[in-house]
PDB file of C-alpha atoms in Angstrom:
ATOM      1  CA  ALA A   1       4.133  24.632  11.036  1.00 80.00           C
ATOM      2  CA  THR A   2       7.302  25.852  12.757  1.00 89.00           C
ATOM      3  CA  ASP A   3      10.267  23.677  13.706  1.00 93.00           C
ATOM      4  CA  GLU A   4       9.002  23.807  17.289  1.00 94.00           C
ATOM      5  CA  ASP A   5       5.525  22.667  16.201  1.00 92.00           C
ATOM      6  CA  ARG A   6       6.902  19.684  14.292  1.00 94.00           C
ATOM      7  CA  ALA A   7       9.192  18.727  17.151  1.00 96.00           C
ATOM      8  CA  GLY A   8       6.217  18.803  19.523  1.00 94.00           C
ATOM      9  CA  VAL A   9       4.135  16.606  17.229  1.00 95.00           C
ATOM     10  CA  GLU A  10       6.975  14.121  16.809  1.00 96.00           C
ATOM     11  CA  GLY A  11       7.532  14.035  20.580  1.00 95.00           C
ATOM     12  CA  VAL A  12       3.904  13.117  21.274  1.00 94.00           C
ATOM     13  CA  LEU A  13       3.889  10.469  18.555  1.00 96.00           C
ATOM     14  CA  LYS A  14       7.197   8.911  19.615  1.00 96.00           C
ATOM     15  CA  GLN A  15       5.752   8.585  23.099  1.00 94.00           C
ATOM     16  CA  THR A  16       2.681   6.917  21.575  1.00 95.00           C
ATOM     17  CA  PHE A  17       4.734   4.429  19.571  1.00 96.00           C
ATOM     18  CA  ALA A  18       6.943   3.576  22.553  1.00 95.00           C
ATOM     19  CA  GLY A  19       3.850   2.742  24.609  1.00 94.00           C
ATOM     20  CA  LEU A  20       2.221   0.442  22.059  1.00 95.00           C
ATOM     21  CA  SER A  21       2.021  -3.260  22.917  1.00 94.00           C
ATOM     22  CA  GLY A  22       0.791  -6.511  21.455  1.00 95.00           C
ATOM     23  CA  GLU A  23       0.009  -6.422  17.745  1.00 96.00           C
ATOM     24  CA  LEU A  24       0.787  -2.702  17.482  1.00 97.00           C
ATOM     25  CA  ALA A  25       4.266  -2.781  19.052  1.00 97.00           C
ATOM     26  CA  GLY A  26       6.974  -1.832  16.576  1.00 97.00           C
ATOM     27  CA  THR A  27       9.784   0.486  15.492  1.00 97.00           C
ATOM     28  CA  TYR A  28      10.046   4.210  14.812  1.00 98.00           C
ATOM     29  CA  TYR A  29      12.613   5.486  12.319  1.00 97.00           C
ATOM     30  CA  GLU A  30      13.709   9.129  12.339  1.00 97.00           C
ATOM     31  CA  LEU A  31      13.899  10.153   8.683  1.00 96.00           C
ATOM     32  CA  GLY A  32      17.092  12.171   9.090  1.00 94.00           C
ATOM     33  CA  ALA A  33      18.906   9.352  10.894  1.00 96.00           C
ATOM     34  CA  LEU A  34      18.142   6.462   8.519  1.00 95.00           C
ATOM     35  CA  THR A  35      21.014   4.181   7.627  1.00 96.00           C
ATOM     36  CA  GLU A  36      21.461   2.956   4.047  1.00 95.00           C
ATOM     37  CA  GLU A  37      20.177  -0.465   5.107  1.00 96.00           C
ATOM     38  CA  GLN A  38      17.076   1.005   6.779  1.00 96.00           C
ATOM     39  CA  THR A  39      16.356   3.202   3.768  1.00 95.00           C
ATOM     40  CA  LYS A  40      16.545   0.183   1.453  1.00 95.00           C
ATOM     41  CA  PHE A  41      14.282  -1.827   3.786  1.00 95.00           C
ATOM     42  CA  LEU A  42      11.608   0.898   3.909  1.00 95.00           C
ATOM     43  CA  LEU A  43      11.780   1.605   0.166  1.00 93.00           C
ATOM     44  CA  GLU A  44      11.379  -2.056  -0.778  1.00 92.00           C
ATOM     45  CA  ARG A  45       8.176  -2.244   1.269  1.00 91.00           C
ATOM     46  CA  GLY A  46       6.771   1.066   0.081  1.00 90.00           C
ATOM     47  CA  PHE A  47       6.919   2.505   3.588  1.00 94.00           C
ATOM     48  CA  LEU A  48       9.208   5.459   2.829  1.00 92.00           C
ATOM     49  CA  PHE A  49       7.323   8.550   1.770  1.00 87.00           C
ATOM     50  CA  GLN A  50       8.324  10.657  -1.216  1.00 83.00           C
ATOM     51  CA  ILE A  51      11.104  13.191  -0.757  1.00 82.00           C
ATOM     52  CA  PRO A  52       9.743  16.577  -1.909  1.00 85.00           C
ATOM     53  CA  SER A  53      11.484  18.324  -4.801  1.00 84.00           C
ATOM     54  CA  ALA A  54      11.675  22.029  -5.605  1.00 83.00           C
ATOM     55  CA  ARG A  55       8.754  21.586  -8.038  1.00 82.00           C
ATOM     56  CA  ASN A  56       6.635  19.612  -5.588  1.00 81.00           C
ATOM     57  CA  LEU A  57       3.300  21.118  -4.519  1.00 81.00           C
ATOM     58  CA  LEU A  58       4.050  20.422  -0.858  1.00 80.00           C
ATOM     59  CA  THR A  59       7.305  22.338  -1.145  1.00 86.00           C
ATOM     60  CA  GLY A  60       5.478  25.298  -2.658  1.00 85.00           C
ATOM     61  CA  ALA A  61       2.942  25.176   0.166  1.00 82.00           C
ATOM     62  CA  GLY A  62       5.681  25.248   2.792  1.00 84.00           C
ATOM     63  CA  ALA A  63       5.041  21.717   4.045  1.00 84.00           C
ATOM     64  CA  ALA A  64       8.647  20.628   3.427  1.00 86.00           C
ATOM     65  CA  ARG A  65      10.382  23.235   5.559  1.00 90.00           C
ATOM     66  CA  SER A  66      13.446  21.974   7.478  1.00 91.00           C
ATOM     67  CA  TRP A  67      13.282  18.610   5.715  1.00 92.00           C
ATOM     68  CA  PRO A  68      13.940  15.924   7.003  1.00 94.00           C
ATOM     69  CA  ASN A  69      13.957  17.166  10.606  1.00 95.00           C
ATOM     70  CA  ASN A  70      11.267  15.776  12.902  1.00 96.00           C
ATOM     71  CA  ARG A  71       9.901  13.469  10.208  1.00 96.00           C
ATOM     72  CA  GLY A  72       9.700   9.725  10.552  1.00 97.00           C
ATOM     73  CA  ILE A  73       8.037   6.382   9.885  1.00 98.00           C
ATOM     74  CA  PHE A  74       6.605   3.889  12.359  1.00 98.00           C
ATOM     75  CA  HIS A  75       5.558   0.325  11.604  1.00 97.00           C
ATOM     76  CA  ASN A  76       4.519  -2.561  13.821  1.00 97.00           C
ATOM     77  CA  GLU A  77       6.420  -5.845  13.815  1.00 97.00           C
ATOM     78  CA  ALA A  78       3.965  -7.509  11.427  1.00 97.00           C
ATOM     79  CA  GLN A  79       4.223  -4.493   9.083  1.00 96.00           C
ATOM     80  CA  THR A  80       0.436  -4.140   9.015  1.00 97.00           C
ATOM     81  CA  ALA A  81       0.220  -0.792  10.834  1.00 97.00           C
ATOM     82  CA  LEU A  82       2.152   2.332   9.855  1.00 97.00           C
ATOM     83  CA  ALA A  83       2.276   5.992  10.760  1.00 97.00           C
ATOM     84  CA  TRP A  84       3.990   8.753   8.789  1.00 96.00           C
ATOM     85  CA  VAL A  85       5.085  11.643  10.976  1.00 97.00           C
ATOM     86  CA  ASN A  86       5.154  15.236   9.670  1.00 95.00           C
ATOM     87  CA  GLU A  87       5.089  14.224   6.011  1.00 92.00           C
ATOM     88  CA  GLU A  88       2.071  15.971   4.453  1.00 90.00           C
ATOM     89  CA  ASP A  89      -0.022  15.882   7.630  1.00 92.00           C
ATOM     90  CA  HIS A  90       1.151  15.832  11.230  1.00 93.00           C
ATOM     91  CA  CYS A  91       0.381  12.117  11.231  1.00 95.00           C
ATOM     92  CA  ARG A  92      -0.923   9.732   8.581  1.00 95.00           C
ATOM     93  CA  ILE A  93      -2.241   6.465  10.012  1.00 96.00           C
ATOM     94  CA  ILE A  94      -2.204   3.382   7.792  1.00 96.00           C
ATOM     95  CA  SER A  95      -3.500  -0.140   8.401  1.00 97.00           C
ATOM     96  CA  MET A  96      -3.193  -2.903   5.810  1.00 96.00           C
ATOM     97  CA  GLU A  97      -2.877  -6.635   5.214  1.00 95.00           C
ATOM     98  CA  LEU A  98      -3.047  -9.204   2.432  1.00 93.00           C
ATOM     99  CA  GLY A  99      -6.343 -10.956   1.858  1.00 90.00           C
ATOM    100  CA  GLY A 100      -9.889  -9.691   2.179  1.00 89.00           C
ATOM    101  CA  ASN A 101     -10.318  -9.358   5.954  1.00 94.00           C
ATOM    102  CA  ILE A 102     -11.440  -5.731   5.985  1.00 94.00           C
ATOM    103  CA  PRO A 103     -12.851  -5.834   9.562  1.00 94.00           C
ATOM    104  CA  SER A 104      -9.380  -6.834  10.790  1.00 96.00           C
ATOM    105  CA  VAL A 105      -7.752  -3.938   8.944  1.00 96.00           C
ATOM    106  CA  PHE A 106     -10.345  -1.468  10.221  1.00 96.00           C
ATOM    107  CA  ALA A 107     -10.095  -2.670  13.838  1.00 96.00           C
ATOM    108  CA  ARG A 108      -6.308  -2.231  13.774  1.00 97.00           C
ATOM    109  CA  PHE A 109      -6.702   1.196  12.242  1.00 96.00           C
ATOM    110  CA  CYS A 110      -9.096   2.200  15.033  1.00 96.00           C
ATOM    111  CA  ASP A 111      -6.760   0.851  17.730  1.00 96.00           C
ATOM    112  CA  LEU A 112      -3.807   2.878  16.442  1.00 96.00           C
ATOM    113  CA  SER A 113      -5.970   5.984  15.955  1.00 96.00           C
ATOM    114  CA  ASN A 114      -7.287   5.733  19.519  1.00 95.00           C
ATOM    115  CA  ALA A 115      -3.784   5.227  20.920  1.00 94.00           C
ATOM    116  CA  ILE A 116      -2.603   8.422  19.226  1.00 94.00           C
ATOM    117  CA  LYS A 117      -5.666  10.322  20.448  1.00 94.00           C
ATOM    118  CA  GLU A 118      -5.111   9.169  24.046  1.00 94.00           C
ATOM    119  CA  SER A 119      -1.414  10.048  23.925  1.00 92.00           C
ATOM    120  CA  ALA A 120      -2.191  13.528  22.584  1.00 91.00           C
ATOM    121  CA  GLU A 121      -4.720  14.160  25.341  1.00 93.00           C
ATOM    122  CA  ALA A 122      -2.288  12.902  27.986  1.00 91.00           C
ATOM    123  CA  ASN A 123       0.130  15.584  26.752  1.00 89.00           C
ATOM    124  CA  ASN A 124      -2.490  18.351  27.061  1.00 91.00           C
ATOM    125  CA  THR A 125      -3.142  18.539  23.326  1.00 90.00           C
ATOM    126  CA  LYS A 126      -5.671  16.918  21.011  1.00 91.00           C
ATOM    127  CA  LEU A 127      -6.356  15.937  17.425  1.00 92.00           C
ATOM    128  CA  MET A 128      -7.566  18.876  15.339  1.00 92.00           C
ATOM    129  CA  TRP A 129     -11.284  18.324  14.839  1.00 92.00           C
ATOM    130  CA  ASN A 130     -14.030  20.737  13.864  1.00 90.00           C
ATOM    131  CA  GLU A 131     -17.742  20.079  14.411  1.00 91.00           C
ATOM    132  CA  THR A 132     -18.542  21.191  10.865  1.00 92.00           C
ATOM    133  CA  LEU A 133     -15.468  20.093   8.911  1.00 92.00           C
ATOM    134  CA  GLY A 134     -14.363  17.049  10.904  1.00 93.00           C
ATOM    135  CA  PHE A 135     -10.659  16.203  11.113  1.00 93.00           C
ATOM    136  CA  MET A 136      -8.338  18.896   9.816  1.00 91.00           C
ATOM    137  CA  GLY A 137      -5.516  17.980   7.449  1.00 88.00           C
ATOM    138  CA  THR A 138      -3.308  19.574   4.804  1.00 88.00           C
ATOM    139  CA  CYS A 139      -5.471  18.607   1.817  1.00 87.00           C
ATOM    140  CA  PRO A 140      -9.027  20.048   1.713  1.00 90.00           C
ATOM    141  CA  SER A 141     -10.260  16.885  -0.049  1.00 90.00           C
ATOM    142  CA  ASN A 142      -9.651  14.952   3.192  1.00 92.00           C
ATOM    143  CA  LEU A 143     -11.836  17.146   5.397  1.00 92.00           C
ATOM    144  CA  GLY A 144     -14.391  15.115   7.313  1.00 94.00           C
ATOM    145  CA  THR A 145     -13.299  11.665   8.375  1.00 95.00           C
ATOM    146  CA  GLY A 146     -10.029  11.925   6.442  1.00 94.00           C
ATOM    147  CA  LEU A 147     -10.498   8.197   5.790  1.00 96.00           C
ATOM    148  CA  ARG A 148      -9.519   6.476   2.545  1.00 95.00           C
ATOM    149  CA  ALA A 149     -10.410   2.777   2.643  1.00 96.00           C
ATOM    150  CA  SER A 150      -9.093   0.856  -0.350  1.00 95.00           C
ATOM    151  CA  VAL A 151      -8.483  -2.569  -1.827  1.00 95.00           C
ATOM    152  CA  MET A 152      -5.969  -3.660  -4.437  1.00 95.00           C
ATOM    153  CA  VAL A 153      -7.998  -5.699  -6.896  1.00 95.00           C
ATOM    154  CA  VAL A 154      -7.147  -7.182 -10.300  1.00 96.00           C
ATOM    155  CA  LEU A 155      -9.560  -6.109 -13.060  1.00 97.00           C
ATOM    156  CA  PRO A 156      -8.061  -7.386 -16.325  1.00 97.00           C
ATOM    157  CA  GLU A 157     -11.167  -6.813 -18.471  1.00 97.00           C
ATOM    158  CA  PHE A 158     -11.591  -3.194 -17.413  1.00 97.00           C
ATOM    159  CA  ASN A 159      -7.843  -2.729 -17.908  1.00 96.00           C
ATOM    160  CA  LYS A 160      -8.057  -4.047 -21.497  1.00 96.00           C
ATOM    161  CA  LEU A 161     -10.698  -1.433 -22.258  1.00 96.00           C
ATOM    162  CA  MET A 162      -8.573   1.268 -20.662  1.00 93.00           C
ATOM    163  CA  GLU A 163      -5.658   0.303 -22.886  1.00 93.00           C
ATOM    164  CA  GLY A 164      -7.860   0.102 -26.023  1.00 93.00           C
ATOM    165  CA  ASP A 165      -8.678   2.701 -28.660  1.00 94.00           C
ATOM    166  CA  ASN A 166     -12.314   3.488 -27.847  1.00 94.00           C
ATOM    167  CA  ALA A 167     -12.348   6.785 -25.910  1.00 94.00           C
ATOM    168  CA  GLU A 168     -15.671   6.084 -24.160  1.00 95.00           C
ATOM    169  CA  ASP A 169     -14.660   2.564 -23.151  1.00 95.00           C
ATOM    170  CA  LYS A 170     -11.373   3.864 -21.747  1.00 95.00           C
ATOM    171  CA  GLU A 171     -13.426   5.722 -19.146  1.00 96.00           C
ATOM    172  CA  LEU A 172     -15.691   2.775 -18.289  1.00 97.00           C
ATOM    173  CA  LEU A 173     -13.982   1.835 -15.020  1.00 97.00           C
ATOM    174  CA  GLU A 174     -14.027   5.476 -13.915  1.00 96.00           C
ATOM    175  CA  THR A 175     -17.746   5.644 -14.787  1.00 97.00           C
ATOM    176  CA  VAL A 176     -18.531   2.423 -12.937  1.00 97.00           C
ATOM    177  CA  CYS A 177     -16.570   3.443  -9.840  1.00 97.00           C
ATOM    178  CA  SER A 178     -18.168   6.885  -9.803  1.00 97.00           C
ATOM    179  CA  ALA A 179     -21.616   5.270  -9.800  1.00 97.00           C
ATOM    180  CA  PHE A 180     -20.712   3.653  -6.483  1.00 97.00           C
ATOM    181  CA  ASP A 181     -18.857   6.693  -5.045  1.00 97.00           C
ATOM    182  CA  LEU A 182     -15.487   5.028  -5.607  1.00 98.00           C
ATOM    183  CA  GLN A 183     -12.204   6.202  -7.102  1.00 96.00           C
ATOM    184  CA  PRO A 184      -9.844   3.909  -9.065  1.00 96.00           C
ATOM    185  CA  ARG A 185      -6.104   4.491  -9.043  1.00 94.00           C
ATOM    186  CA  GLY A 186      -3.193   2.660 -10.645  1.00 89.00           C
ATOM    187  CA  SER A 187      -0.988   0.145  -8.859  1.00 81.00           C
ATOM    188  CA  ALA A 188       1.343   2.862  -7.549  1.00 76.00           C
ATOM    189  CA  GLY A 189      -1.308   5.457  -6.712  1.00 72.00           C
ATOM    190  CA  GLU A 190      -2.827   8.400  -8.543  1.00 75.00           C
ATOM    191  CA  HIS A 191      -1.861   8.915 -12.194  1.00 69.00           C
ATOM    192  CA  SER A 192       0.016   5.586 -12.340  1.00 79.00           C
ATOM    193  CA  ALA A 193      -0.546   2.585 -14.620  1.00 79.00           C
ATOM    194  CA  ALA A 194      -2.436  -0.497 -13.431  1.00 84.00           C
ATOM    195  CA  GLU A 195       0.389  -3.016 -13.694  1.00 87.00           C
ATOM    196  CA  GLY A 196      -1.064  -6.429 -14.494  1.00 91.00           C
ATOM    197  CA  GLY A 197      -4.552  -4.952 -14.324  1.00 93.00           C
ATOM    198  CA  LYS A 198      -4.159  -4.274 -10.590  1.00 95.00           C
ATOM    199  CA  PHE A 199      -6.103  -1.231  -9.378  1.00 96.00           C
ATOM    200  CA  ASP A 200      -6.312   0.564  -6.051  1.00 95.00           C
ATOM    201  CA  VAL A 201     -10.043   1.220  -5.548  1.00 97.00           C
ATOM    202  CA  SER A 202     -11.193   3.417  -2.669  1.00 97.00           C
ATOM    203  CA  ASN A 203     -14.051   5.523  -1.361  1.00 97.00           C
ATOM    204  CA  LYS A 204     -14.312   8.923  -3.037  1.00 95.00           C
ATOM    205  CA  GLN A 205     -16.101  10.707  -0.193  1.00 96.00           C
ATOM    206  CA  ARG A 206     -14.642  11.799   3.132  1.00 95.00           C
ATOM    207  CA  LEU A 207     -17.270  14.248   4.379  1.00 93.00           C
ATOM    208  CA  GLY A 208     -20.883  13.600   5.400  1.00 93.00           C
ATOM    209  CA  PHE A 209     -20.483   9.950   6.415  1.00 95.00           C
ATOM    210  CA  SER A 210     -19.002   8.115   9.396  1.00 95.00           C
ATOM    211  CA  GLU A 211     -15.878   5.996   9.066  1.00 96.00           C
ATOM    212  CA  VAL A 212     -17.946   2.803   9.341  1.00 96.00           C
ATOM    213  CA  GLN A 213     -20.328   3.996   6.616  1.00 97.00           C
ATOM    214  CA  LEU A 214     -17.462   4.813   4.255  1.00 97.00           C
ATOM    215  CA  VAL A 215     -15.825   1.424   4.743  1.00 96.00           C
ATOM    216  CA  GLN A 216     -19.160  -0.298   4.085  1.00 96.00           C
ATOM    217  CA  LYS A 217     -19.742   1.810   0.950  1.00 97.00           C
ATOM    218  CA  MET A 218     -16.312   0.741  -0.287  1.00 97.00           C
ATOM    219  CA  ILE A 219     -17.048  -2.944   0.387  1.00 96.00           C
ATOM    220  CA  ASP A 220     -20.442  -2.781  -1.340  1.00 97.00           C
ATOM    221  CA  GLY A 221     -19.099  -0.782  -4.275  1.00 97.00           C
ATOM    222  CA  VAL A 222     -16.070  -2.998  -4.902  1.00 97.00           C
ATOM    223  CA  THR A 223     -18.346  -6.053  -4.786  1.00 96.00           C
ATOM    224  CA  LYS A 224     -20.380  -4.480  -7.611  1.00 97.00           C
ATOM    225  CA  VAL A 225     -17.248  -3.607  -9.603  1.00 97.00           C
ATOM    226  CA  VAL A 226     -16.098  -7.233  -9.343  1.00 97.00           C
ATOM    227  CA  GLU A 227     -19.539  -8.380 -10.494  1.00 97.00           C
ATOM    228  CA  LEU A 228     -19.293  -6.167 -13.589  1.00 98.00           C
ATOM    229  CA  GLU A 229     -15.729  -7.377 -14.257  1.00 98.00           C
ATOM    230  CA  LYS A 230     -17.089 -10.931 -14.301  1.00 98.00           C
ATOM    231  CA  MET A 231     -19.800  -9.858 -16.751  1.00 98.00           C
ATOM    232  CA  LEU A 232     -17.142  -8.492 -19.117  1.00 98.00           C
ATOM    233  CA  ALA A 233     -15.141 -11.707 -18.777  1.00 97.00           C
ATOM    234  CA  GLY A 234     -18.292 -13.656 -19.623  1.00 97.00           C
ATOM    235  CA  GLY A 235     -18.827 -11.799 -22.897  1.00 97.00           C
ATOM    236  CA  SER A 236     -20.863  -8.727 -21.927  1.00 97.00           C
ATOM    237  CA  THR A 237     -20.049  -5.547 -23.835  1.00 97.00           C
ATOM    238  CA  PRO A 238     -19.196  -2.119 -22.414  1.00 97.00           C
ATOM    239  CA  ALA A 239     -22.693  -1.035 -23.539  1.00 97.00           C
ATOM    240  CA  ASP A 240     -24.164  -3.845 -21.417  1.00 97.00           C
ATOM    241  CA  ILE A 241     -22.212  -2.592 -18.415  1.00 97.00           C
ATOM    242  CA  ARG A 242     -23.395   0.981 -18.926  1.00 96.00           C
ATOM    243  CA  ALA A 243     -26.981  -0.259 -19.223  1.00 96.00           C
ATOM    244  CA  THR A 244     -26.586  -2.185 -15.959  1.00 93.00           C
ATOM    245  CA  LEU A 245     -25.646   1.011 -14.148  1.00 93.00           C
ATOM    246  CA  ASN A 246     -29.006   2.474 -15.112  1.00 86.00           C
ATOM    247  CA  THR A 247     -31.062  -0.454 -13.826  1.00 79.00           C
ATOM    248  CA  ALA A 248     -31.960  -1.662 -10.342  1.00 46.00           C
ATOM    249  CA  PRO A 249     -29.045  -3.122  -8.324  1.00 54.00           C
ATOM    250  CA  ALA A 250     -28.372  -6.814  -8.905  1.00 43.00           C
ATOM    251  CA  GLU A 251     -27.614  -9.323  -6.158  1.00 42.00           C
ATOM    252  CA  ALA A 252     -24.220  -8.808  -4.594  1.00 39.00           C
ATOM    253  CA  ALA A 253     -21.442 -10.985  -5.967  1.00 38.00           C
ATOM    254  CA  PRO A 254     -18.866 -12.674  -3.717  1.00 38.00           C
ATOM    255  CA  ALA A 255     -16.044 -10.295  -2.819  1.00 38.00           C
ATOM    256  CA  ALA A 256     -12.813 -10.699  -4.780  1.00 38.00           C
ATOM    257  CA  GLU A 257      -9.522 -11.590  -3.181  1.00 41.00           C
ATOM    258  CA  ALA A 258      -7.911  -8.254  -2.384  1.00 45.00           C
ATOM    259  CA  ALA A 259      -5.392  -6.464  -0.208  1.00 54.00           C
ATOM    260  CA  PRO A 260      -7.342  -3.948   1.879  1.00 58.00           C
ATOM    261  CA  ALA A 261      -5.966  -0.839   3.498  1.00 61.00           C
ATOM    262  CA  ALA A 262      -7.273   2.095   5.478  1.00 59.00           C
ATOM    263  CA  GLU A 263      -5.509   5.366   6.032  1.00 66.00           C
ATOM    264  CA  GLU A 264      -6.361   8.630   7.697  1.00 61.00           C
ATOM    265  CA  PRO A 265      -4.463  11.885   8.172  1.00 58.00           C
ATOM    266  CA  ALA A 266      -4.514  13.340  11.659  1.00 54.00           C
ATOM    267  CA  ALA A 267      -3.149  16.490  13.217  1.00 51.00           C
ATOM    268  CA  ALA A 268      -2.127  17.011  16.816  1.00 45.00           C
TER     269      ALA A 268
END
């Protein structure tokens, strides 16, 4: 993107944010104009995106040109809806809250997504969408819906195995999640440790399913992962868990207490 492209994207999004009301009303911060106090505030809450370095893949791909111009962060007053402007994608939409109310998170995500779509169309532009590939973003792995729905869930038994010496058992959580089309990450994202056994578990697929289907697959899959965690806590062995994956599905267990989030890259 050129400087003019990024400025145009930011202009449309700033107009969107200024027109939001009710639960979505909030504040937009221009990245290049942040005060020390604002920077500290955003960092403490995990809202500030990573500054690219010379060795960063995004820098090599040209996505960090003219940094930090025309980049920014929006969040609503309750800090449950965010948008990152011109970071990796033109816009990354994030909805989150503590607890297990996934329908609430998804509804908020849809409201913010629709507001951005309407604002883009009012400015004679539109979100980049292809009938075959879906929404277009920077990373090819996000083609399709671009939606990653996740929960932060504590899995101490799986974490013990991951920290143990048995190579096969170390991969058990990855194996279990893969069986349900899920991807586990550490507490701070990809390639990070699961502090206190807390994992970020999300849908692996983006393409070939609707947003609603992907959220439901995540809910169903995480319910199964929690069920298997309880089996381990009750004395089942890793071999028992692997055997379970090869049998008919058991009854769904109650969902664990978790912090759900949904995010989607979008381009204008």
